[in-house]
Coordinates of C-alpha atoms in Angstrom, one line a residue:
Chain A
M5 CA 0.3 -0.1 0.2
S6 CA 1.7 3.1 -0.8
A7 CA 1.4 6.2 1.9
N8 CA -0.5 8.0 0.6
L9 CA -3.5 5.7 0.3
A10 CA -2.2 4.8 3.7
K11 CA -3.2 8.4 4.5
G12 CA -6.4 8.1 2.4
I13 CA -7.6 4.9 4.3
N14 CA -7.0 6.8 7.6
A15 CA -8.4 9.7 7.0
F16 CA -11.8 7.5 5.9
K17 CA -11.7 5.5 8.9
E18 CA -11.2 9.0 11.0
V19 CA -14.1 10.2 9.7
I20 CA -16.9 7.7 9.9
D21 CA -19.2 8.3 13.1
A22 CA -22.3 7.0 13.9
P23 CA -24.9 8.7 11.9
I24 CA -22.8 7.0 9.4
A25 CA -22.5 3.7 10.9
S26 CA -25.8 4.3 10.7
F27 CA -26.6 5.4 7.3
F28 CA -24.9 2.5 5.6
S29 CA -26.5 0.1 8.2
S30 CA -29.8 1.5 6.7
C31 CA -29.5 1.5 3.4
V32 CA -31.6 -1.0 1.9
H33 CA -30.4 -0.4 -1.6
C34 CA -33.5 1.0 -3.1
G35 CA -32.2 3.2 -5.2
L36 CA -33.9 6.1 -4.6
C37 CA -31.4 8.1 -4.4
A38 CA -30.7 8.4 -8.5
E39 CA -34.6 9.0 -8.5
A40 CA -33.4 12.7 -6.5
C41 CA -30.2 13.4 -8.3
L42 CA -29.3 15.6 -11.5
F43 CA -26.6 13.5 -12.5
Y44 CA -28.5 10.4 -12.6
T45 CA -31.8 11.7 -13.8
E46 CA -29.9 13.8 -16.9
T47 CA -27.5 11.1 -17.9
G48 CA -29.2 7.9 -17.4
D49 CA -26.2 6.2 -15.7
P50 CA -26.5 3.8 -12.9
K51 CA -22.8 4.9 -12.1
Y52 CA -24.7 8.4 -10.8
T53 CA -26.5 6.8 -7.7
P54 CA -25.7 9.0 -4.9
I55 CA -25.3 6.0 -2.5
H56 CA -22.6 4.5 -4.9
K57 CA -20.7 7.5 -4.9
L58 CA -19.9 6.2 -1.8
E59 CA -18.7 2.6 -2.1
P60 CA -15.1 3.0 -1.0
L61 CA -16.2 4.6 2.1
R62 CA -19.0 2.3 2.7
R63 CA -16.2 -1.0 2.3
I64 CA -13.7 1.2 5.1
W65 CA -17.0 1.1 7.4
K66 CA -17.6 -2.9 7.1
Q67 CA -14.5 -4.0 7.4
E68 CA -13.4 -2.2 10.1
Y69 CA -17.0 -1.2 12.4
T70 CA -18.9 -4.2 12.3
L71 CA -17.7 -7.5 13.4
L72 CA -18.9 -9.7 10.0
G73 CA -16.8 -7.6 8.3
R74 CA -13.9 -7.5 10.6
L75 CA -14.3 -11.4 10.4
G76 CA -14.2 -11.3 6.6
K77 CA -11.1 -9.3 5.7
L78 CA -9.0 -11.4 8.8
L79 CA -10.2 -14.3 6.5
G80 CA -9.1 -12.5 3.3
L81 CA -12.7 -12.4 2.0
S82 CA -13.0 -9.0 1.9
K83 CA -12.0 -6.5 -1.4
P84 CA -9.7 -4.5 -0.1
V85 CA -10.0 -0.5 -1.4
T86 CA -7.2 0.4 -3.8
D87 CA -5.5 3.2 -5.0
A88 CA -7.5 2.0 -8.8
E89 CA -10.5 2.0 -7.6
L90 CA -10.3 5.6 -5.6
T91 CA -8.9 7.1 -8.9
E92 CA -12.4 5.5 -10.6
W93 CA -14.5 6.9 -8.0
K94 CA -13.0 10.9 -8.2
P95 CA -15.4 11.4 -10.9
L96 CA -18.4 10.2 -8.9
V97 CA -17.1 11.9 -5.8
Y98 CA -16.3 14.9 -6.8
D99 CA -17.3 15.8 -10.5
S100 CA -21.1 14.3 -10.4
C101 CA -21.3 15.5 -6.5
T102 CA -22.8 19.6 -6.1
M103 CA -23.2 18.0 -2.6
C104 CA -26.6 19.9 -3.1
S105 CA -28.2 17.1 -0.2
R106 CA -31.6 16.3 -2.5
C107 CA -30.8 12.9 -2.3
A108 CA -30.9 13.5 1.5
M109 CA -34.6 15.0 1.2
V110 CA -35.5 12.1 -0.5
C111 CA -34.1 8.7 1.1
P112 CA -36.8 6.8 3.3
V113 CA -33.9 5.4 5.9
G114 CA -33.5 8.8 6.6
N115 CA -29.2 8.9 4.6
D116 CA -27.6 12.2 4.8
M117 CA -25.4 10.9 1.4
T118 CA -23.7 14.6 1.3
Y119 CA -22.6 14.6 5.2
M120 CA -21.0 11.2 4.0
I121 CA -19.7 12.8 0.8
R122 CA -18.3 15.8 2.4
K123 CA -16.3 13.1 4.5
M124 CA -15.3 11.0 2.4
R125 CA -13.5 13.5 0.1
E126 CA -10.9 14.2 3.7
G127 CA -10.0 10.7 2.5
M128 CA -9.9 11.2 -1.2
A129 CA -7.9 14.4 -0.8
A130 CA -5.3 13.0 2.0
S131 CA -5.1 9.8 -0.8
G132 CA -4.0 12.2 -3.6
H133 CA -7.4 11.8 -6.1
A134 CA -8.5 15.0 -5.6
P135 CA -8.9 17.0 -8.6
D136 CA -6.8 19.5 -10.1
G137 CA -8.7 22.2 -11.0
L138 CA -10.0 21.8 -6.9
I139 CA -5.8 21.8 -5.8
G140 CA -5.2 24.4 -7.4
A141 CA -8.0 26.8 -6.0
S142 CA -7.2 25.3 -2.9
T143 CA -3.8 26.3 -3.2
R144 CA -3.7 30.1 -4.3
S145 CA -6.7 30.3 -1.6
V146 CA -3.8 29.8 1.3
E147 CA -0.6 31.3 -0.3
I148 CA -2.7 34.3 -1.9
G149 CA -5.6 34.6 0.0
S150 CA -8.9 34.0 -2.5
P151 CA -9.4 31.1 -4.7
M152 CA -9.3 32.6 -8.0
G153 CA -5.8 34.5 -7.1
I154 CA -7.5 38.3 -6.0
R155 CA -5.2 40.0 -3.6
L156 CA -6.5 43.1 -1.6
P157 CA -4.9 45.4 -4.4
A158 CA -7.8 44.4 -6.5
V159 CA -9.9 44.6 -3.4
K160 CA -8.5 48.1 -3.3
A161 CA -9.6 48.8 -6.9
Q162 CA -12.8 48.0 -6.8
M163 CA -13.7 50.5 -3.7
K164 CA -12.7 53.1 -5.7
H165 CA -15.1 51.6 -8.6
V166 CA -18.1 51.2 -6.9
Q167 CA -16.9 54.4 -4.8
A168 CA -16.8 56.2 -8.1
D169 CA -20.2 55.0 -9.0
T170 CA -22.2 54.8 -6.2
G171 CA -20.9 58.6 -3.9
I172 CA -20.9 56.3 -1.1
E173 CA -17.9 55.7 0.6
I174 CA -16.7 52.0 0.7
P175 CA -15.6 51.7 4.1
M176 CA -12.2 49.2 5.4
D177 CA -10.9 47.9 8.7
V178 CA -13.1 49.4 11.3
V179 CA -13.3 49.3 14.5
G180 CA -16.5 48.6 16.5
A181 CA -18.5 47.9 13.2
E182 CA -22.0 46.8 13.7
Y183 CA -21.2 44.4 10.1
L184 CA -18.4 42.8 8.6
V185 CA -19.2 41.9 4.7
L186 CA -17.3 39.7 3.2
M187 CA -17.0 39.3 -0.6
S188 CA -16.2 36.1 -2.7
S189 CA -14.0 36.3 -5.2
M190 CA -17.1 35.6 -8.1
E191 CA -17.9 39.1 -6.9
I192 CA -14.8 40.7 -6.8
I193 CA -14.0 39.9 -10.1
N194 CA -17.3 38.9 -11.9
F195 CA -20.4 40.7 -10.5
P196 CA -18.8 44.0 -8.7
E197 CA -22.6 45.5 -8.5
Y198 CA -22.9 43.5 -5.2
L199 CA -20.6 45.4 -3.4
G200 CA -22.5 48.7 -5.0
A201 CA -25.4 47.6 -3.4
I202 CA -24.8 47.1 -0.2
A203 CA -23.2 50.3 -0.1
K204 CA -26.5 51.7 -1.2
I205 CA -28.6 49.4 0.9
M206 CA -26.3 50.0 4.4
K207 CA -26.7 53.9 4.0
Q208 CA -30.5 53.5 3.6
A209 CA -30.9 51.1 6.6
G210 CA -28.4 53.1 8.7
K211 CA -26.1 50.4 9.7
S212 CA -22.7 50.3 10.2
W213 CA -20.1 48.5 8.7
T214 CA -17.2 47.4 7.2
L215 CA -14.9 45.5 4.9
S216 CA -11.8 44.3 6.4
S217 CA -8.4 44.4 4.8
E218 CA -7.4 40.5 6.5
A219 CA -10.4 38.8 5.7
F220 CA -12.3 39.8 3.0
E221 CA -13.0 36.2 1.1
A222 CA -15.7 34.3 2.2
T223 CA -15.0 31.2 0.1
N224 CA -13.3 28.6 1.5
S225 CA -11.7 25.4 -0.6
G226 CA -10.9 23.9 1.6
I227 CA -15.3 22.3 2.4
Q228 CA -14.9 21.7 -1.2
I229 CA -11.8 19.6 -2.1
G230 CA -12.3 17.7 1.5
A231 CA -9.3 19.1 3.7
S232 CA -10.5 20.3 6.8
D233 CA -6.6 22.2 7.9
I234 CA -7.0 24.1 4.5
A235 CA -10.6 24.9 5.4
R236 CA -10.2 26.0 8.9
V237 CA -7.1 27.9 7.9
L238 CA -9.7 29.8 5.7
V239 CA -12.7 30.4 8.1
Q240 CA -9.6 31.5 11.0
R241 CA -9.0 34.5 8.6
V242 CA -12.7 35.2 9.0
V243 CA -12.5 34.8 12.8
D244 CA -9.1 36.9 13.8
G245 CA -10.8 39.2 11.0
A246 CA -14.2 39.7 13.2
E247 CA -12.3 39.5 16.4
K248 CA -10.0 42.8 15.4
L249 CA -12.4 44.7 14.3
R250 CA -15.3 43.4 17.0
V251 CA -18.0 43.2 14.8
K252 CA -20.9 41.7 15.9
T253 CA -22.4 40.2 12.8
V254 CA -20.3 38.6 9.5
I255 CA -22.2 39.1 6.5
S256 CA -21.9 35.5 4.3
P257 CA -22.1 36.8 0.8
E258 CA -24.1 35.9 -2.4
C259 CA -22.7 32.1 -2.0
G260 CA -23.8 28.7 -1.2
H261 CA -20.3 26.7 -0.1
A262 CA -18.8 30.0 1.4
F263 CA -22.2 30.3 4.5
T264 CA -21.9 26.3 4.9
A265 CA -18.2 26.8 6.1
L266 CA -18.6 29.5 8.0
R267 CA -21.7 29.7 9.6
W268 CA -21.9 25.9 9.5
E269 CA -19.0 24.4 9.7
G270 CA -16.9 26.6 10.4
P271 CA -16.5 26.5 15.3
N272 CA -16.2 23.3 14.2
L273 CA -12.9 23.7 12.4
V274 CA -11.8 25.9 15.1
G275 CA -12.9 24.3 17.6
H276 CA -15.2 26.9 19.8
A277 CA -18.5 28.8 19.0
Y278 CA -18.2 32.3 17.6
T279 CA -17.9 35.9 19.7
F280 CA -20.0 37.1 16.7
E281 CA -23.4 35.7 14.9
V282 CA -22.4 34.6 11.3
Q283 CA -25.7 36.0 8.8
H284 CA -26.0 35.2 4.9
I285 CA -27.3 38.8 3.7
L286 CA -30.2 37.7 2.4
E287 CA -30.7 37.2 6.4
V288 CA -29.6 40.3 7.1
L289 CA -31.7 42.3 4.5
D290 CA -35.4 39.9 5.0
D291 CA -34.6 41.4 9.1
F292 CA -33.9 45.3 7.6
R293 CA -37.3 44.6 5.9
R294 CA -38.7 43.4 9.0
A295 CA -37.6 46.4 11.0
G296 CA -38.9 48.9 8.0
L297 CA -34.9 50.0 6.8
L298 CA -35.7 48.8 3.6
K299 CA -37.7 51.3 1.5
T300 CA -38.6 50.4 -2.0
T301 CA -39.9 52.1 -4.8
G302 CA -41.1 50.3 -8.3
F303 CA -41.8 46.3 -9.4
E304 CA -40.2 44.0 -11.6
E305 CA -42.8 43.8 -14.4
T306 CA -41.3 41.2 -15.9
R307 CA -42.2 37.4 -14.9
L308 CA -39.3 36.6 -12.7
T309 CA -38.0 33.5 -11.1
F310 CA -35.8 32.3 -8.0
H311 CA -33.3 29.5 -8.0
D312 CA -32.2 28.7 -4.5
P313 CA -29.2 28.3 -3.7
C314 CA -28.4 24.7 -2.1
Q315 CA -26.1 25.6 -0.1
I316 CA -28.0 28.8 1.5
V317 CA -31.9 26.5 1.8
R318 CA -31.3 23.5 1.8
R319 CA -28.8 23.4 3.7
G320 CA -28.9 26.1 5.1
G321 CA -32.4 27.0 5.9
V322 CA -33.0 30.5 4.4
L323 CA -35.8 29.6 3.4
E324 CA -38.7 32.5 3.6
Q325 CA -36.1 34.8 3.4
P326 CA -35.8 35.1 -0.8
R327 CA -39.8 35.0 -1.2
N328 CA -40.5 37.6 1.4
L329 CA -37.8 40.2 -0.3
L330 CA -38.7 39.1 -3.4
K331 CA -42.3 40.1 -2.8
L332 CA -41.3 43.8 -2.1
V333 CA -40.1 44.7 -5.4
A334 CA -41.0 41.6 -8.5
K335 CA -45.4 42.0 -9.5
N336 CA -44.6 39.0 -11.5
F337 CA -42.6 36.7 -9.1
V338 CA -43.2 32.5 -10.3
D339 CA -41.6 29.7 -7.9
T340 CA -40.0 26.7 -9.8
K341 CA -42.5 23.6 -9.8
D342 CA -40.0 21.9 -7.4
H343 CA -38.6 24.8 -5.2
G344 CA -37.0 25.3 -1.8
K345 CA -36.0 22.7 -0.1
M346 CA -36.6 20.7 -3.1
N347 CA -35.2 23.1 -5.6
W348 CA -32.8 21.5 -8.5
C349 CA -29.1 22.2 -7.9
C350 CA -27.5 24.6 -11.0
G351 CA -24.7 21.6 -11.0
G352 CA -22.1 23.7 -10.1
G353 CA -21.7 23.8 -6.5
G354 CA -19.9 21.8 -4.6
G355 CA -16.6 22.7 -5.9
V356 CA -18.0 21.9 -9.6
S357 CA -17.5 24.4 -11.4
A358 CA -14.0 24.6 -10.6
I359 CA -12.9 21.0 -12.3
E360 CA -12.5 21.6 -15.6
E361 CA -13.1 18.3 -16.3
A362 CA -16.3 18.0 -15.6
E363 CA -17.5 20.8 -17.6
P364 CA -19.2 18.6 -20.5
L365 CA -21.1 16.7 -17.3
R366 CA -22.0 19.8 -16.2
L367 CA -24.1 21.2 -19.1
Q368 CA -25.0 17.7 -19.3
A369 CA -27.0 17.7 -15.8
F370 CA -27.6 21.4 -16.2
K371 CA -31.4 20.0 -18.5
A372 CA -32.6 19.5 -15.0
K373 CA -32.9 23.6 -14.1
K374 CA -33.7 23.8 -17.9
A375 CA -36.6 21.8 -18.0
Q376 CA -37.7 23.5 -14.6
L377 CA -36.7 27.0 -15.8
E378 CA -38.8 26.8 -19.3
E379 CA -41.8 24.9 -17.3
T380 CA -42.0 28.8 -15.0
G381 CA -41.7 30.6 -18.6
A382 CA -40.0 33.0 -16.8
K383 CA -37.7 35.8 -18.4
T384 CA -35.7 36.8 -15.7
L385 CA -33.6 34.5 -13.0
V386 CA -32.9 35.5 -9.1
T387 CA -30.5 33.8 -7.2
A388 CA -28.6 34.7 -4.5
C389 CA -25.3 32.8 -4.8
A390 CA -22.4 34.0 -7.1
N391 CA -21.5 30.5 -8.1
C392 CA -24.8 29.5 -8.8
R393 CA -25.2 32.4 -10.9
I394 CA -21.8 32.1 -13.4
V395 CA -22.6 28.2 -13.4
L396 CA -26.5 29.1 -14.5
E397 CA -25.3 31.9 -17.0
E398 CA -22.9 29.1 -18.5
G399 CA -26.1 26.6 -18.9
L400 CA -28.5 30.0 -20.2
E401 CA -26.1 30.5 -22.7
H402 CA -24.7 27.0 -23.5
Y403 CA -28.9 26.1 -24.3
H404 CA -29.4 29.5 -26.2
M405 CA -31.8 30.2 -23.2
G406 CA -31.6 34.5 -23.3
I407 CA -32.6 34.2 -19.7
P408 CA -30.8 37.3 -17.8
V409 CA -29.5 35.9 -14.0
V410 CA -29.7 38.7 -11.5
G411 CA -28.2 38.4 -8.1
L412 CA -31.0 39.1 -5.6
T413 CA -29.0 41.8 -3.1
E414 CA -28.2 43.7 -6.3
L415 CA -32.0 44.0 -7.3
I416 CA -33.3 45.2 -3.8
A417 CA -31.1 47.6 -4.5
D418 CA -31.8 48.6 -7.5
H419 CA -35.7 49.7 -5.9
L420 CA -34.1 51.9 -2.9
T421 CA -36.1 54.8 -2.5
E422 CA -33.9 57.9 -3.7
G423 CA -32.0 60.2 -1.2
E424 CA -32.8 58.4 1.9
Chain B
M29 CA -37.4 -37.7 14.1
S30 CA -41.5 -37.5 13.6
H31 CA -43.4 -34.3 12.7
L32 CA -43.8 -33.8 15.8
D33 CA -40.8 -33.9 17.4
L34 CA -39.3 -31.5 14.1
L35 CA -42.3 -29.1 15.9
T36 CA -41.3 -29.0 19.3
F37 CA -37.3 -28.7 18.2
A38 CA -39.1 -25.9 16.5
R39 CA -40.7 -24.1 19.3
G40 CA -38.6 -24.9 21.6
S41 CA -34.7 -24.7 21.5
A42 CA -34.5 -23.8 17.5
L43 CA -37.0 -20.7 19.1
N44 CA -35.1 -19.7 22.0
W45 CA -31.5 -20.1 20.2
A46 CA -32.9 -18.0 17.3
L47 CA -33.8 -15.6 20.0
I48 CA -31.1 -15.0 21.3
I49 CA -28.8 -14.6 18.7
F50 CA -30.9 -12.1 17.0
A51 CA -31.0 -10.1 20.5
A52 CA -27.4 -10.4 20.6
G53 CA -27.1 -9.5 16.9
V54 CA -29.4 -6.8 17.4
V55 CA -27.6 -5.1 20.7
L56 CA -24.1 -5.7 18.8
R57 CA -24.8 -3.9 15.7
L58 CA -26.4 -1.1 17.7
F59 CA -23.5 -0.8 19.9
E60 CA -21.7 -1.2 16.6
I61 CA -23.3 2.3 15.6
F62 CA -22.9 3.7 18.9
G63 CA -20.1 2.9 20.0
L64 CA -18.5 5.6 17.4
G65 CA -20.1 8.1 18.6
R66 CA -19.7 11.8 17.1
K67 CA -18.3 15.2 17.6
A68 CA -20.6 17.7 19.1
D69 CA -21.9 20.7 17.0
L70 CA -20.5 23.9 17.8
A71 CA -22.4 25.7 15.3
K72 CA -25.2 27.8 17.3
P73 CA -28.0 25.9 16.1
R74 CA -31.3 28.1 14.3
T75 CA -33.9 28.1 17.1
G76 CA -37.3 26.7 16.1
S77 CA -36.2 23.0 15.6
P78 CA -37.0 21.3 18.9
G79 CA -37.6 17.5 18.2
S80 CA -37.0 17.9 14.2
G81 CA -35.2 13.8 14.5
W82 CA -38.1 12.1 16.1
R83 CA -40.6 13.9 13.8
T84 CA -38.3 12.5 10.9
I85 CA -38.3 9.1 11.6
F86 CA -42.9 9.8 11.1
T87 CA -42.0 12.4 8.0
R88 CA -39.7 9.9 5.8
S89 CA -42.3 7.1 6.0
L90 CA -43.9 9.3 3.6
P91 CA -42.5 9.5 -0.2
A92 CA -40.6 13.7 -0.9
E93 CA -42.6 16.1 -3.1
G94 CA -42.6 14.3 -6.6
M95 CA -40.7 11.2 -5.8
L96 CA -43.8 9.1 -6.4
K97 CA -44.3 9.7 -9.0
R98 CA -40.4 9.7 -10.5
D99 CA -40.6 5.4 -8.9
P100 CA -43.8 4.5 -7.8
V101 CA -43.4 0.3 -8.2
T102 CA -40.6 0.8 -5.3
Y103 CA -42.7 3.0 -3.5
I104 CA -46.1 1.0 -3.6
G105 CA -44.5 -2.2 -3.9
G106 CA -42.9 -1.3 -0.4
Y107 CA -46.6 0.0 1.2
V108 CA -48.0 -2.5 0.3
F109 CA -45.5 -5.4 1.5
H110 CA -44.5 -3.3 4.9
A111 CA -48.6 -3.0 5.6
G112 CA -48.9 -6.7 4.6
L113 CA -46.5 -8.2 6.7
F114 CA -46.9 -6.7 9.9
L115 CA -50.6 -7.1 9.6
A116 CA -49.5 -11.2 9.0
I117 CA -47.1 -10.7 12.6
F118 CA -49.0 -9.3 14.4
F119 CA -52.6 -9.4 14.1
F120 CA -53.1 -13.1 12.6
A121 CA -54.9 -15.0 15.6
P122 CA -52.5 -17.3 16.2
H123 CA -49.3 -15.3 16.5
I124 CA -51.3 -13.2 18.6
E125 CA -51.6 -16.1 21.0
F126 CA -47.8 -17.2 20.5
F127 CA -47.0 -13.6 21.3
R128 CA -49.0 -14.4 24.7
S129 CA -47.8 -17.8 25.3
M130 CA -44.3 -16.1 25.0
T131 CA -44.9 -12.6 27.1
G132 CA -48.1 -12.5 28.4
L133 CA -49.7 -9.5 26.1
S134 CA -52.1 -10.0 24.1
W135 CA -54.7 -7.6 21.7
V136 CA -56.7 -7.6 19.3
S137 CA -57.2 -10.3 16.1
L138 CA -57.8 -9.3 12.2
P139 CA -60.3 -11.5 10.4
T140 CA -58.1 -14.3 9.6
A141 CA -60.2 -13.3 5.3
L142 CA -57.8 -10.4 5.9
V143 CA -54.6 -11.4 7.3
D144 CA -54.9 -14.0 4.7
A145 CA -55.2 -11.3 1.7
S146 CA -52.4 -9.0 2.9
V147 CA -50.0 -12.6 3.2
V148 CA -51.2 -12.3 -0.7
A149 CA -50.6 -8.9 -1.1
A150 CA -47.2 -8.9 0.7
M151 CA -46.2 -11.8 -1.1
V152 CA -46.9 -10.8 -4.4
A153 CA -45.8 -7.5 -4.0
L154 CA -42.4 -8.9 -3.2
G155 CA -42.5 -10.6 -6.4
V156 CA -42.9 -7.0 -8.4
L157 CA -40.5 -5.9 -6.3
L158 CA -37.5 -8.8 -7.3
A159 CA -38.4 -8.3 -10.4
H160 CA -38.2 -4.2 -10.3
R161 CA -34.8 -5.2 -8.9
L162 CA -33.4 -7.2 -11.7
N163 CA -35.0 -4.9 -14.3
N164 CA -34.2 -1.4 -13.1
R165 CA -31.1 -0.5 -14.1
V166 CA -29.2 1.5 -11.0
K167 CA -31.6 -1.1 -8.2
R168 CA -29.4 -3.9 -10.1
M169 CA -25.9 -2.6 -10.0
L170 CA -26.9 -2.1 -6.2
S171 CA -27.5 -5.1 -5.6
G172 CA -25.3 -7.8 -4.3
F173 CA -26.0 -11.3 -3.0
G174 CA -27.0 -9.7 0.3
D175 CA -30.2 -8.4 -1.0
Y176 CA -31.2 -11.7 -2.9
L177 CA -30.5 -13.1 0.4
A178 CA -33.0 -10.8 2.3
W179 CA -35.6 -11.2 0.0
A180 CA -35.9 -15.1 0.1
V181 CA -35.4 -15.1 3.7
T182 CA -38.4 -12.5 3.6
I183 CA -40.3 -14.2 1.5
L184 CA -40.0 -17.8 2.8
P185 CA -41.7 -17.2 6.4
L186 CA -44.9 -15.6 4.5
L187 CA -44.9 -18.4 2.0
T188 CA -44.7 -21.2 4.7
G189 CA -47.6 -19.8 6.8
Y190 CA -49.7 -19.6 3.8
V191 CA -48.7 -23.1 2.4
A192 CA -49.3 -24.3 6.5
Y193 CA -52.4 -22.0 7.1
H194 CA -54.3 -23.4 4.1
H195 CA -52.6 -27.1 4.2
L196 CA -51.5 -27.0 1.1
F197 CA -48.9 -29.4 -0.4
V198 CA -47.2 -30.6 2.9
E199 CA -48.4 -32.7 6.3
Y200 CA -49.7 -30.0 8.1
T201 CA -47.2 -30.7 11.7
L202 CA -44.4 -30.6 9.4
M203 CA -45.5 -27.3 7.2
L204 CA -46.1 -25.7 10.7
A205 CA -42.3 -26.1 11.7
L206 CA -40.9 -25.4 8.4
H207 CA -43.0 -22.3 8.8
L208 CA -40.9 -21.5 12.4
F209 CA -37.6 -22.3 11.1
S210 CA -38.0 -19.9 8.3
V211 CA -38.9 -17.4 10.7
E212 CA -35.9 -18.4 12.4
L213 CA -33.5 -18.5 9.8
L214 CA -35.1 -15.0 9.5
L215 CA -34.6 -13.9 13.2
V216 CA -31.2 -14.8 12.9
L217 CA -30.1 -13.0 9.6
L218 CA -31.9 -10.4 10.4
P219 CA -29.4 -7.9 12.6
F220 CA -26.0 -8.9 10.0
T221 CA -27.9 -8.0 7.1
K222 CA -29.8 -5.4 5.7
L223 CA -32.6 -6.4 7.0
F224 CA -31.2 -4.2 10.3
H225 CA -32.9 -1.2 9.3
T226 CA -35.9 -2.8 10.9
F227 CA -33.5 -1.2 13.8
S228 CA -31.5 1.4 12.3
L229 CA -33.5 3.0 10.1
F230 CA -34.8 4.8 13.3
V231 CA -31.3 5.6 14.0
S232 CA -30.8 7.3 10.6
R233 CA -33.8 9.3 10.2
W234 CA -33.0 10.4 14.1
Y235 CA -29.9 11.5 12.7
N236 CA -31.3 13.3 9.3
G237 CA -33.7 15.1 10.8
E238 CA -31.5 16.7 13.7
I239 CA -28.8 17.4 11.2
F240 CA -31.8 19.3 8.7
G241 CA -33.0 20.4 12.1
R242 CA -30.1 22.7 13.0
K243 CA -30.1 24.2 10.4
G244 CA -34.3 25.6 10.2
V245 CA -34.7 23.0 7.5
A246 CA -37.5 20.8 7.9
S247 CA -36.3 16.9 6.3

């Protein structure tokens, strides 16, 4: 056994806990999880069945943590997990799983496949079976500070542009501000309108906020590749930044997995509860709405629908907020058939959009989203995750659908009452 | 050995051993699960989700939105089989008498004709589910020896019970003994096959409900 494989197998052993043992014990091989997975429904290939993606982890569980399995191993009757097998499983564990958790919502025995994939990736990464795209993103995150290689000067340049556009000063490193605003690389590079929207909304709401020169990046490749040590370093940066500036609340941007990393995994990664709150921007906006701090004018007249980002909605619990906010500014809002916690993934979450070789499969899986959108007849698609947004834009362009994709925060900012 | 001797053995030491292995197996398997433990979740849960694990234990018995249409055979076959098996085990008068003799507890039985129909329905459902397992590409890929073994040891008690009750083919005493042996085989294998989901599903559903409930999502 190679040193890397041994490391990987050890990582598999370490991540197996009582929930995983109960999940594997309960599986009756009914195959219903496949029917919930866009990689299966859009390809018809049974290898994309969610529980099948976990087969090497299941065998490690059986061989190490059950009496019968251990007996089988002693007698040489069990099939060991090999490097060749993990190589074969790499596209199943990474390219074709966005960790969207739709399968975990339908499994009759309650198996949470995403919980297991997240942990299985620790062993895949440790054994050297992670995709190059995610290795690159993780390396850049640790060394440069962002998965897309963005440094502070790029953020400062964007601050200047936004200041010039909006006439609002963008605060940085303000000690004692109420909110620390984070961004995703995608927002810094592709969607600068997010920062402008925040500036306008905060000004109208009369809230103090700040960016941090040390913690501006919210994304976390560590949780996508399955390297908790990297994930911990990245979360710690945010924790340090927030504590240094003594903010009350850190705002996770329009980015799905950043929210999972900061809100749900973060305290477990750094080993203690936070001294501050973490809210997704939609939660903050909905709080403002309820407090009467969001004054909007006019309505979007076009038929529009909302794409629920998996990590924010199904795995994040931000279910009602986007709809409350959309009602403020849209007259013709229509939900897709499966929406909210049953929405179909864009196909690019969980790091999939960073894996170059996964692109053809991702575009094929996008047909699930395409069908869902076509059924609504919507002319505009709103979402609240920059990664979903770019993946949706690519998919819509690939299928010549001509539907613009808009960030919800930006949509709200466009309707703020002037002069407030 | 006469048929009566065989039945005496099936009702006596064979049953005792089967029950001992069953009980020890269930305890061992539960210990294998809970013994692994899990780390405390340090992320602050959303409020308003107490009891989410317990709720999911019940709500997961219903198909998720849109799923019934995607695979009606599995859902309907599954319901018919489980309901038929449950009625046959717990509401057939001779079974209740058997439980009373062992535990002192008894309850109202269902009319024999109804139980008979439920057994037939359960067997038909098992047949359909087996055919579905062999025909459906996903199920076929996932299936191994353990799946077919579990199917066989599940249908045997139903089949032998049906044959014994209707006095078909084989002499009744012998058939009753065979019925008991088939139940004992099921008891012995249950903890060590996927049939253990009878117990572990409560645990896995609870974890699912709890994991999502902390995040404010009803799962």
